[in-house]
Short mmCIF file of C-alpha atoms in Angstrom, two decimals:
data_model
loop_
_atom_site.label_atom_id
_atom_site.label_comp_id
_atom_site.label_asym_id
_atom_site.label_seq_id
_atom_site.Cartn_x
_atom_site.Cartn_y
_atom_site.Cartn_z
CA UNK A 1 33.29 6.41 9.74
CA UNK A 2 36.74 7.33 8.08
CA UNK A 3 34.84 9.31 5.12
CA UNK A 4 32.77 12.34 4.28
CA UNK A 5 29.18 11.82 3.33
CA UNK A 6 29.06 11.06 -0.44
CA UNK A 7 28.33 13.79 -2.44
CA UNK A 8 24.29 13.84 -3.13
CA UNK A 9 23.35 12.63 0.30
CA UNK A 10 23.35 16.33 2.07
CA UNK A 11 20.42 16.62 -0.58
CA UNK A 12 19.36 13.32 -0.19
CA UNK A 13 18.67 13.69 3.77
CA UNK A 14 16.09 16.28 2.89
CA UNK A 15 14.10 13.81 0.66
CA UNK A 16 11.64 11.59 2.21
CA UNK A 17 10.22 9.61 -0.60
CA UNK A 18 12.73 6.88 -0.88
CA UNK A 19 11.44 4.90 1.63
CA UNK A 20 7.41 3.65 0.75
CA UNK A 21 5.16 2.95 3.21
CA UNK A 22 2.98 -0.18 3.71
CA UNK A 23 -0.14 0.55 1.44
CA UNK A 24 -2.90 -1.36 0.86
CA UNK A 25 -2.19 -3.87 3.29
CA UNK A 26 -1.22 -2.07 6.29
CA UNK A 27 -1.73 -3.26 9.80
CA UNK A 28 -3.17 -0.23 11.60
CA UNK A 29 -6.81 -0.92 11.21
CA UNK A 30 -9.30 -3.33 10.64
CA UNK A 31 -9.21 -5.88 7.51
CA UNK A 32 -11.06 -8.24 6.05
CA UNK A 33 -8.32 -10.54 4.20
CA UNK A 34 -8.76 -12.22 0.70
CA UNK A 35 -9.69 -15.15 2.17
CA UNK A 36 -12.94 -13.96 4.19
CA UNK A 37 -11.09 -13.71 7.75
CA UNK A 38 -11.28 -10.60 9.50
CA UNK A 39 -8.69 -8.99 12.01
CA UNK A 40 -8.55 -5.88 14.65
CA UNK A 41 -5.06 -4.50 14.14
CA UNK A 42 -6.25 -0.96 15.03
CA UNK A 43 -3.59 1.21 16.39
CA UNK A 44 -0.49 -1.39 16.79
CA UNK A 45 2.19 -0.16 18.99
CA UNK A 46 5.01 -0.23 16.91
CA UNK A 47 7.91 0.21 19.49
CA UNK A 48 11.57 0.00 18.63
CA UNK A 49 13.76 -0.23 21.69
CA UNK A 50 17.16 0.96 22.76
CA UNK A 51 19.24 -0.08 19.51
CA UNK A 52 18.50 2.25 17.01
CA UNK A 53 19.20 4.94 19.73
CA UNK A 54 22.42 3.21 20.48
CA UNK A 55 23.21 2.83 17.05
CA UNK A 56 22.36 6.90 16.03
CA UNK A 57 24.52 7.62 19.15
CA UNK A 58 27.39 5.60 17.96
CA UNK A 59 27.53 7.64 14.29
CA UNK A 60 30.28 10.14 13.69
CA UNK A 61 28.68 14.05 13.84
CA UNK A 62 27.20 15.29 10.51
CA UNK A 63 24.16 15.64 8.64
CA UNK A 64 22.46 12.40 8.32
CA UNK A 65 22.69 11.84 12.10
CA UNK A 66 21.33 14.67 12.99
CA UNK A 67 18.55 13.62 11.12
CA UNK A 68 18.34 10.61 12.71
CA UNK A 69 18.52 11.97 15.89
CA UNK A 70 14.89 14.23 15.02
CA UNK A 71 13.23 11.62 14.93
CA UNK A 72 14.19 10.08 18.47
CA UNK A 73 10.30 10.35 19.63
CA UNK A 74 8.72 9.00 16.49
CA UNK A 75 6.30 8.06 15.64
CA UNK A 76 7.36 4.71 14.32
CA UNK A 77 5.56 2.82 11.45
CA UNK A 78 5.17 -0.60 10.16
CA UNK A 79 7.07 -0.54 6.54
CA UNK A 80 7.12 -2.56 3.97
CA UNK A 81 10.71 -1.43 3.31
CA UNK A 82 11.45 -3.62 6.02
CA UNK A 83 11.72 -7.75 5.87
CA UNK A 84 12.57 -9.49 8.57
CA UNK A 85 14.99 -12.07 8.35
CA UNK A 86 13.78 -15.39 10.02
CA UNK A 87 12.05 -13.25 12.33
CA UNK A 88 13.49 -11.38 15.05
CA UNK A 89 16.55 -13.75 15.36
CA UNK A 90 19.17 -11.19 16.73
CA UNK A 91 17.50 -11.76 20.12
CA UNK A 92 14.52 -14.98 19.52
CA UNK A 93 15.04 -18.17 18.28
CA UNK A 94 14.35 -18.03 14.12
CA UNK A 95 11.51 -18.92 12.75
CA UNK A 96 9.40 -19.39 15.86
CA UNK A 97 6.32 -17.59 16.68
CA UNK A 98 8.11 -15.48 19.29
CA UNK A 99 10.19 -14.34 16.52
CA UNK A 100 7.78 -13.46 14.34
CA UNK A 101 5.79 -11.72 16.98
CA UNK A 102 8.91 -9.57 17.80
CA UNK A 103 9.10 -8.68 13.94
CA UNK A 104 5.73 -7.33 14.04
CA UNK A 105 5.97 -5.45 16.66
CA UNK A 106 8.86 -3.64 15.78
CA UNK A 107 7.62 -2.57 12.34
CA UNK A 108 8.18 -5.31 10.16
CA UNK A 109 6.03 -5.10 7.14
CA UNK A 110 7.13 -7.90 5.36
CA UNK A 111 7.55 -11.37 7.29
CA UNK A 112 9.91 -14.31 6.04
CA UNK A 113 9.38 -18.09 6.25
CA UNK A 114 12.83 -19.77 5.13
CA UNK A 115 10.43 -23.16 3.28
CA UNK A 116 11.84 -26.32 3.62
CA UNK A 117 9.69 -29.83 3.52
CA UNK A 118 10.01 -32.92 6.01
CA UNK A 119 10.30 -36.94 5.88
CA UNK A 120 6.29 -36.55 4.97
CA UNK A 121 6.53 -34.34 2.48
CA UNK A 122 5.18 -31.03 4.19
CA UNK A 123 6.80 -27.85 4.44
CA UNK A 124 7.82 -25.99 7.45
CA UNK A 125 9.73 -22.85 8.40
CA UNK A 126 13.26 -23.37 8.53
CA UNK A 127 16.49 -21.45 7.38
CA UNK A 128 17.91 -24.89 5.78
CA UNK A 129 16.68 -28.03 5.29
CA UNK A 130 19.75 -29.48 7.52
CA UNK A 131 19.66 -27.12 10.83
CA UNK A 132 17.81 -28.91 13.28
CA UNK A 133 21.02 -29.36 14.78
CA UNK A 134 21.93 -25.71 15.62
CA UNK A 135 18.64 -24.31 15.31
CA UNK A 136 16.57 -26.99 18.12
CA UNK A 137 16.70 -29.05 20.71
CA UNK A 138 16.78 -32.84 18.75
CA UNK A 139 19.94 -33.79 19.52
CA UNK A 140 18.72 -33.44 23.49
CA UNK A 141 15.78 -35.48 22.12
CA UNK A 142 16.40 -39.01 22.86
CA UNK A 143 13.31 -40.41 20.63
CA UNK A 144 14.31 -37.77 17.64
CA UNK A 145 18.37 -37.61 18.02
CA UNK A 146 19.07 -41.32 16.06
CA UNK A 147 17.20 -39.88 13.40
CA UNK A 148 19.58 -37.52 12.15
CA UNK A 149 21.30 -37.82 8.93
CA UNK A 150 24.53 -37.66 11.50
CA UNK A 151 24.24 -38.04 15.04
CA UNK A 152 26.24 -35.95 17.70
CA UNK A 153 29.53 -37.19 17.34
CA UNK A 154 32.17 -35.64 20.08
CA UNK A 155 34.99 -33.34 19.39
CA UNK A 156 37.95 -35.45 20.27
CA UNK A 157 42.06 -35.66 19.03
CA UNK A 158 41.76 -32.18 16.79
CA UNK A 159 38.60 -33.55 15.33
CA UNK A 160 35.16 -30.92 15.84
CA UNK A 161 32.33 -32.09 16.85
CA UNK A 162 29.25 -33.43 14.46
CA UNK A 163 25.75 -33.17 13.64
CA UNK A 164 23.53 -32.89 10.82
CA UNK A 165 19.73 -33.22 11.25
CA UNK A 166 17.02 -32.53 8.32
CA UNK A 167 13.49 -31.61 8.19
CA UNK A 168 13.47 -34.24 5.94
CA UNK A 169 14.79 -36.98 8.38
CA UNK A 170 11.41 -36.42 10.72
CA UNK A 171 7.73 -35.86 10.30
CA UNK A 172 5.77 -32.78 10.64
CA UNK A 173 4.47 -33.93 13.79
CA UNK A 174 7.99 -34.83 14.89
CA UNK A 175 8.85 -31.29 13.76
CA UNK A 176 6.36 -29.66 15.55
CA UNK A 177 7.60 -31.01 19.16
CA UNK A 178 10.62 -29.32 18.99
CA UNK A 179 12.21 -26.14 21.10
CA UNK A 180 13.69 -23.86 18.58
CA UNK A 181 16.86 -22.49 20.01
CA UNK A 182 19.09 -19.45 19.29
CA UNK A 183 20.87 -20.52 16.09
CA UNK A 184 24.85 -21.95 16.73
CA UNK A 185 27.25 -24.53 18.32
CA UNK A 186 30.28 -25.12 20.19
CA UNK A 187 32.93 -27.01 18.00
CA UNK A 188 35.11 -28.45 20.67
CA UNK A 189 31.63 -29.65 21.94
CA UNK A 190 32.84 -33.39 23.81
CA UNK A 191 28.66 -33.52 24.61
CA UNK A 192 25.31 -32.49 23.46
CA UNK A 193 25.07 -29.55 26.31
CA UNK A 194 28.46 -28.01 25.19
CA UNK A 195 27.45 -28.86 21.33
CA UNK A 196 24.01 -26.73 21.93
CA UNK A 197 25.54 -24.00 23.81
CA UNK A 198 27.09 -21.86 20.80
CA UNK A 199 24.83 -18.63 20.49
CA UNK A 200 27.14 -15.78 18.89
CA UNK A 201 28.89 -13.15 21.23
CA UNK A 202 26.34 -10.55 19.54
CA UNK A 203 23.07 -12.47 20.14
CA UNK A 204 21.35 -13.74 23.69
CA UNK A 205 19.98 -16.85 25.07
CA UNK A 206 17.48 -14.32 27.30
CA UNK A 207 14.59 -15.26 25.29
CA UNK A 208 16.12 -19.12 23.88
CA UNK A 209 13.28 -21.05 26.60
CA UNK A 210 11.64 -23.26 24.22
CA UNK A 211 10.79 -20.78 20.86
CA UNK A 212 7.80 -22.48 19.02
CA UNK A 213 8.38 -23.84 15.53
CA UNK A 214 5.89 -23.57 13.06
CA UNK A 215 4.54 -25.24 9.64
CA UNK A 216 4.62 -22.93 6.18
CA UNK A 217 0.91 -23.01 6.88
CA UNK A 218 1.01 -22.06 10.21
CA UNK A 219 3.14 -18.77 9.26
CA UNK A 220 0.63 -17.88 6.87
CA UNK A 221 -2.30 -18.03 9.01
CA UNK A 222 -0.06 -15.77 11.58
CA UNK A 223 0.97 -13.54 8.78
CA UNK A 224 -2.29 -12.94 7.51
CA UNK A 225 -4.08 -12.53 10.86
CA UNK A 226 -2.04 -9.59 10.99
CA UNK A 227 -2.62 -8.12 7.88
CA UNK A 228 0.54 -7.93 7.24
CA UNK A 229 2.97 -9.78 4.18
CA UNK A 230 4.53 -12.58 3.17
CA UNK A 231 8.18 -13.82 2.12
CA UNK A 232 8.68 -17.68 1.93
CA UNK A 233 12.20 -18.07 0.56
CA UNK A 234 12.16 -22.03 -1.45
CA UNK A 235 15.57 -23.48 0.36
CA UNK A 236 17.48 -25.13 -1.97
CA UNK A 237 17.58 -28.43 -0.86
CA UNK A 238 20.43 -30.66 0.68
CA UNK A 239 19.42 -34.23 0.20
CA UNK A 240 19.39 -35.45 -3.84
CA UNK A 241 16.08 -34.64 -5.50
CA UNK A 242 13.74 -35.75 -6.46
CA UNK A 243 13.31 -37.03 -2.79
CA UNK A 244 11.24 -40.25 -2.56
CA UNK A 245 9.48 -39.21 -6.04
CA UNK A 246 9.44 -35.86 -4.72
CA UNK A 247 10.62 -33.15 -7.69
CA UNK A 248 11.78 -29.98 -7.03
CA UNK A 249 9.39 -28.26 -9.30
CA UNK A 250 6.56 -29.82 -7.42
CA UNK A 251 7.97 -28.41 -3.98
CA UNK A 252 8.02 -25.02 -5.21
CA UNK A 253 4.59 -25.49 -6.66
CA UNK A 254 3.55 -26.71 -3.47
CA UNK A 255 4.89 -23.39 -1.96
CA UNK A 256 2.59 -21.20 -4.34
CA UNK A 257 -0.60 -23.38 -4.10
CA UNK A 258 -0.26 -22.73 0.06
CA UNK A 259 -0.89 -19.36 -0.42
CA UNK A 260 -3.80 -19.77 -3.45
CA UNK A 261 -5.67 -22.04 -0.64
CA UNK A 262 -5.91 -19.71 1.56
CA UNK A 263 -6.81 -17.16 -1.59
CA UNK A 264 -4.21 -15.27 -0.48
CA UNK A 265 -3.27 -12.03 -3.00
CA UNK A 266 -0.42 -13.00 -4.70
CA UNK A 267 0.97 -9.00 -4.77
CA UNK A 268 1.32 -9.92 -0.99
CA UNK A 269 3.72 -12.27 -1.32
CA UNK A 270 7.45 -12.43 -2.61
CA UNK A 271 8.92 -15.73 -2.65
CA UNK A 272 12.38 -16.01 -3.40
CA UNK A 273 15.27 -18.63 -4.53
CA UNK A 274 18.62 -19.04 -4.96
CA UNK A 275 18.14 -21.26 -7.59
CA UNK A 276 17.22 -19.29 -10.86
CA UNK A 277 15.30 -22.27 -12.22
CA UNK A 278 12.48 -22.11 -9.09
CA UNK A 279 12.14 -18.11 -10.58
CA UNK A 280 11.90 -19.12 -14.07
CA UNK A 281 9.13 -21.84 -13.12
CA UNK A 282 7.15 -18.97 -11.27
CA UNK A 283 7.23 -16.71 -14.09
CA UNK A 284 6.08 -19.45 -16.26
CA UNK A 285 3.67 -20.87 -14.37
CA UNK A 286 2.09 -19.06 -11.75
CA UNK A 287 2.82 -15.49 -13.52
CA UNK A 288 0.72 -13.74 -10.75
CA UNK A 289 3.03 -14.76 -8.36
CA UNK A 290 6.30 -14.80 -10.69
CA UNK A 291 6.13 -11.01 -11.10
CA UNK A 292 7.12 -10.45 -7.46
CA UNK A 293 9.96 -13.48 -7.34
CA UNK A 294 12.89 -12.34 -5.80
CA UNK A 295 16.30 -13.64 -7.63
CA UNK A 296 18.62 -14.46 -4.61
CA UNK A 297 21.69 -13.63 -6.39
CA UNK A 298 25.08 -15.19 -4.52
CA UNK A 299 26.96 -15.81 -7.66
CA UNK A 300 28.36 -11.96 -6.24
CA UNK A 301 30.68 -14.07 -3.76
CA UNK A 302 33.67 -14.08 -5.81
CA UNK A 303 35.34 -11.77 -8.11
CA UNK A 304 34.66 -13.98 -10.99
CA UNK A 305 31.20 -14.78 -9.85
CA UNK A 306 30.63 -10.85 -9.42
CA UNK A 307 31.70 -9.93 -12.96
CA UNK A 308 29.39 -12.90 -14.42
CA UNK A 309 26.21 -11.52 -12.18
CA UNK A 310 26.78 -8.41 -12.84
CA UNK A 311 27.08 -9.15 -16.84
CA UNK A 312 24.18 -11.16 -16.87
CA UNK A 313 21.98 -8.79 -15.73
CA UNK A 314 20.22 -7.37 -19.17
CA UNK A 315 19.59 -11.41 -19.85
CA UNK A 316 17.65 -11.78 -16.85
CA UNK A 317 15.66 -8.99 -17.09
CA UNK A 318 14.51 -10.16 -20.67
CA UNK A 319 13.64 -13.45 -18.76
CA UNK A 320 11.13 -11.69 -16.63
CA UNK A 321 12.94 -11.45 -13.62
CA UNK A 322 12.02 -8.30 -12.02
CA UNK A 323 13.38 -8.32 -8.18
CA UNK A 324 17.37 -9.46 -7.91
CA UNK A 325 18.69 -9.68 -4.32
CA UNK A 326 22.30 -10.02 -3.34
CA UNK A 327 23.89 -9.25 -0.61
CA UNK A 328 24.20 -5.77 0.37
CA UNK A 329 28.04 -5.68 0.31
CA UNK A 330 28.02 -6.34 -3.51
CA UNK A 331 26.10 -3.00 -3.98
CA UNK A 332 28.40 -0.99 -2.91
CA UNK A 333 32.43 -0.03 -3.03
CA UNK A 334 34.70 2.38 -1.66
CA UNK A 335 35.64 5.44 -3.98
CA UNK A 336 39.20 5.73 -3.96
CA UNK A 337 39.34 9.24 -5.39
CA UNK A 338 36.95 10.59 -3.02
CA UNK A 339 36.94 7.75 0.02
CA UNK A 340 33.04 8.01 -0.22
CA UNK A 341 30.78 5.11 -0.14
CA UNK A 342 29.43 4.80 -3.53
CA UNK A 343 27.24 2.41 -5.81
CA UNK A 344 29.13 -0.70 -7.28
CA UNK A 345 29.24 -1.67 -11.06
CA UNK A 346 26.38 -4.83 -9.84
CA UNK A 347 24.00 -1.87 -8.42
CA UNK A 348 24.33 0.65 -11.42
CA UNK A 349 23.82 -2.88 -13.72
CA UNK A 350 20.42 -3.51 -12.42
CA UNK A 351 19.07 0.16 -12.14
CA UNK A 352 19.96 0.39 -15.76
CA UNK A 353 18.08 -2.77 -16.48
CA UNK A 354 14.74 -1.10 -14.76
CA UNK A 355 15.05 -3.99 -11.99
CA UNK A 356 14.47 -3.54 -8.33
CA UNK A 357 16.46 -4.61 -5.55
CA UNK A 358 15.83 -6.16 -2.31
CA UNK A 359 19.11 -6.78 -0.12
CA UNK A 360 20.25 -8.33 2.56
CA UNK A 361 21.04 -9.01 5.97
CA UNK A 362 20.96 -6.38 7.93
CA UNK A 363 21.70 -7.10 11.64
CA UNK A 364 23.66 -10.51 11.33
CA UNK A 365 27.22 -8.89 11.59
CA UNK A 366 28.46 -7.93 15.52
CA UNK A 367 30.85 -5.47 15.74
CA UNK A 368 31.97 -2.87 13.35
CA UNK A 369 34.90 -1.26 14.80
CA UNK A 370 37.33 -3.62 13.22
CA UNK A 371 35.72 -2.79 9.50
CA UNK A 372 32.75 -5.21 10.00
CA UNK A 373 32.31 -8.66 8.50
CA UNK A 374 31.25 -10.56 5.13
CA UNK A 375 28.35 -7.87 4.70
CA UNK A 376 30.58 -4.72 4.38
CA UNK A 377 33.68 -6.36 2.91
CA UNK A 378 34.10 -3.94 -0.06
CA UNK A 379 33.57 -0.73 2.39
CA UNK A 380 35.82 -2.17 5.10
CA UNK A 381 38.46 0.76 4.95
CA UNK A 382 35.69 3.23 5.76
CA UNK A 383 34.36 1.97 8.42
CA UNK A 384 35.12 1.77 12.29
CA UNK A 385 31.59 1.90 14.51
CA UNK A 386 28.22 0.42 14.77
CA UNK A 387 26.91 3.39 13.81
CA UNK A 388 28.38 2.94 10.17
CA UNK A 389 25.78 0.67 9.84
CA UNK A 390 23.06 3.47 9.00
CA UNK A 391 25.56 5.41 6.93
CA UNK A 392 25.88 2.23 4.89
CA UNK A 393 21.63 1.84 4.98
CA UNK A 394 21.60 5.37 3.90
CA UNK A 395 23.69 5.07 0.67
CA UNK A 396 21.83 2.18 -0.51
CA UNK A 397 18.51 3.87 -0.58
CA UNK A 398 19.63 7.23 -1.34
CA UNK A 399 22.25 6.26 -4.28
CA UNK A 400 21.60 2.15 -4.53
CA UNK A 401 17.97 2.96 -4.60
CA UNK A 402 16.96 -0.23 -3.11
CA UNK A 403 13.62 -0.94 -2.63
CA UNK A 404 13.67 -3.05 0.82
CA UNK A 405 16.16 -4.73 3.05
CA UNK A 406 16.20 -8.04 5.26
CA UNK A 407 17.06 -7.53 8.77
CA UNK A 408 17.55 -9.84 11.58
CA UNK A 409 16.26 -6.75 13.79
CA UNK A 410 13.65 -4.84 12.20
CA UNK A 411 13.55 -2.05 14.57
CA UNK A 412 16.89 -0.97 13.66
CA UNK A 413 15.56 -0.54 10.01
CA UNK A 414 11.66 0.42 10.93
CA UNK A 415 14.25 3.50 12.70
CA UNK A 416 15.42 4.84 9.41
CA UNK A 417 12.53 3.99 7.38
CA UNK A 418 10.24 6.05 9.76
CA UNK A 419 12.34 8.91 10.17
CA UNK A 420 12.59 8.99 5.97
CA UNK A 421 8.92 8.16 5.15
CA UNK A 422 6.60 9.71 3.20
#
């Protein structure tokens, strides 16, 4: 890190009650859910491997690491400050059961299911509707591959290489046969081995075998055996709705009434969209459920986008939006006077609107020594190691004040948030 700590954080490091714990629902004893089932979660092993020890080493000397560093031996909590991000998917194939089994273990509170629906109509966990093709194994799939919206076509004269496949070009049951695969592909790809083999430099194949996909129901059933809670993020959609007579306000009404089945409480669950008119539909009609909808807010992308967001902030608040979530690069900037990591104009918008904030992703960026990547593009002069990556966490509870993060590793966040927690 170029940059003294901000002023405020040396007092900041001695407070511990920015990050909350999971109450009411936590997974360290035995529960009897809403819906009648009963679980033995007593005395979970929350573990969180070598990274967060890497990272802590990696930080330049001052006070917040030596904070970090007293809390080397734990013990280590699940949080509900933490959300993990498809799963575990810096290391196991997203949304997959292994995945979401990793998340729990390393203190993930809060477990997401990306929601999008197939050919049949039924929803299943999946970051976009139109992955299949970097995500699983159905271009290898000889009875699945012809289904795609656009089979594997070869790189060849300058031309990359091309797939799309949909949830919504196969059944559930086709759906469910599938490997789920680290996330990625090879452009120059001239077949489907080289297309499939494209896992980012920063991720591994160790655990990419044959990761087990699973319905929306499926991850609710998992979720809620473990007593723990639930994220389902409505994907916007990529083929023209409504889809076979299929609307758009029936799919995300179809994502609510999953979790009222199951009589699921609806303050354990925050589903999210990047389309502001699946938030206004919860707030109008499942208010129970609406009070907890997360806003995901990408209008912050560009300059002009960032200046509208950030301006429309008071109007959405008077809509009933409670929760916005951008990426965690917009809430922050560089000062220029002091060089200190500081809150941005977005962040200081929604505080002063009495909103909360959930960001995101943690974990999805590599290396930081050259300044980092789309996620810390407005503190890029400032930084220069992974490490930077909990100096960064640390503004944004300390001065953001956000109330969780997404993290495609929850260790590295269950780290911080047990080492700060009440």
């Amino acid at each position: 890190m170029r940059c003294l700590l901000a002023p405020g954080l040396l007092f900041g490091l001695a407070s511990a009650a920015a990050i909350r714990r999971n109450n009411g629902y936590g997974n360290h004893g035995n529960a009897t859910h809403a819906n009648g089932t009963h679980s033995n979660n007593t005395f979970l092993n929350v573990q969180v491997g070598p990274r967060p020890y890497y990272l802590v080493d990696n930080m330049d000397e001052g006070p917040l690491k030596e904070k970090l560093q007293s809390c080397s031996e734990g013990p280590f909590r699940t949080s509900d400050f933490v959300f993990a991000h498809r799963g575990a998917p810096l290391q196991f194939p997203e949304h997959t059961i292994e995945s979401y089994s990793a998340a729990r273990r390393t203190g993930a509170g809060i477990i997401e299911c990306d929601v999008a629906f197939t050919k049949d109509k039924q929803l299943v966990c999946r970051h976009a509707q139109c992955d299949l093709h970097t995500t699983t194994n159905i271009l290898n799939r000889t009875d699945l591959a012809g289904k795609c919206t656009t089979p594997f076509t070869p790189a060849s004269n300058g031309t990359t290489a091309k797939a799309k496949c949909c949830t919504s070009d196969i059944t559930q049951a086709e759906f469910k046969s599938l490997c789920g695969k680290m996330d990625g592909f090879n452009p120059k790809a001239t077949t489907v081995e080289e297309y499939l083999d494209g896992t980012p430099y920063f991720r591994t194949d160790l655990y990419s075998t044959c990761g087990t996909l699973v319905t929306h129901n499926e991850y609710i059933a998992l979720v809620d055996g473990w007593n723990l809670k639930f994220t389902p993020e409505l994907k916007t959609p990529e083929v023209k709705m409504p889809f076979e007579g299929y609307t758009q306000q029936q799919y995300a009404q179809d994502m609510i009434d999953a979790y009222k089945a199951k009589g699921i409480d609806p303050r354990r669950v925050w589903p999210q969209s990047f389309l502001p008119d699946d938030i206004f539909y919860w707030i109008d009609n499942e208010p129970e459920f609406g009070a907890q909808a997360v806003y995901l807010d990408q209008r912050v992308d560009t300059l002009e986008g960032y200046k509208t967001a950030t301006a429309s902030i008071p109007d959405l608040a008077a809509r009933g939006v409670k929760i916005m979530a951008p990426a965690f690069f917009a809430l922050t900037k560089v000062d220029n006077g002091t060089g200190t990591i500081v809150p941005s104009e977005y962040a200081l918008a929604v505080k002063a609107a009495g909103l909360d904030i959930i960001t995101w992703s943690f974990e999805r960026s590599g290396w930081l020594k050259n300044g980092g990547d789309y996620y810390y593009q407005y503190v890029k002069s400032v930084i220069n190691n992974d490490g930077d990556m909990y100096t960064v966490l640390d503004v944004l509870v300390h001065q953001v004040g956000i109330k969780a993060m997404f993290s495609d590793w929850p260790a590295t966040l269950t780290y911080y948030a047990s080492c700060f927690g009440s």
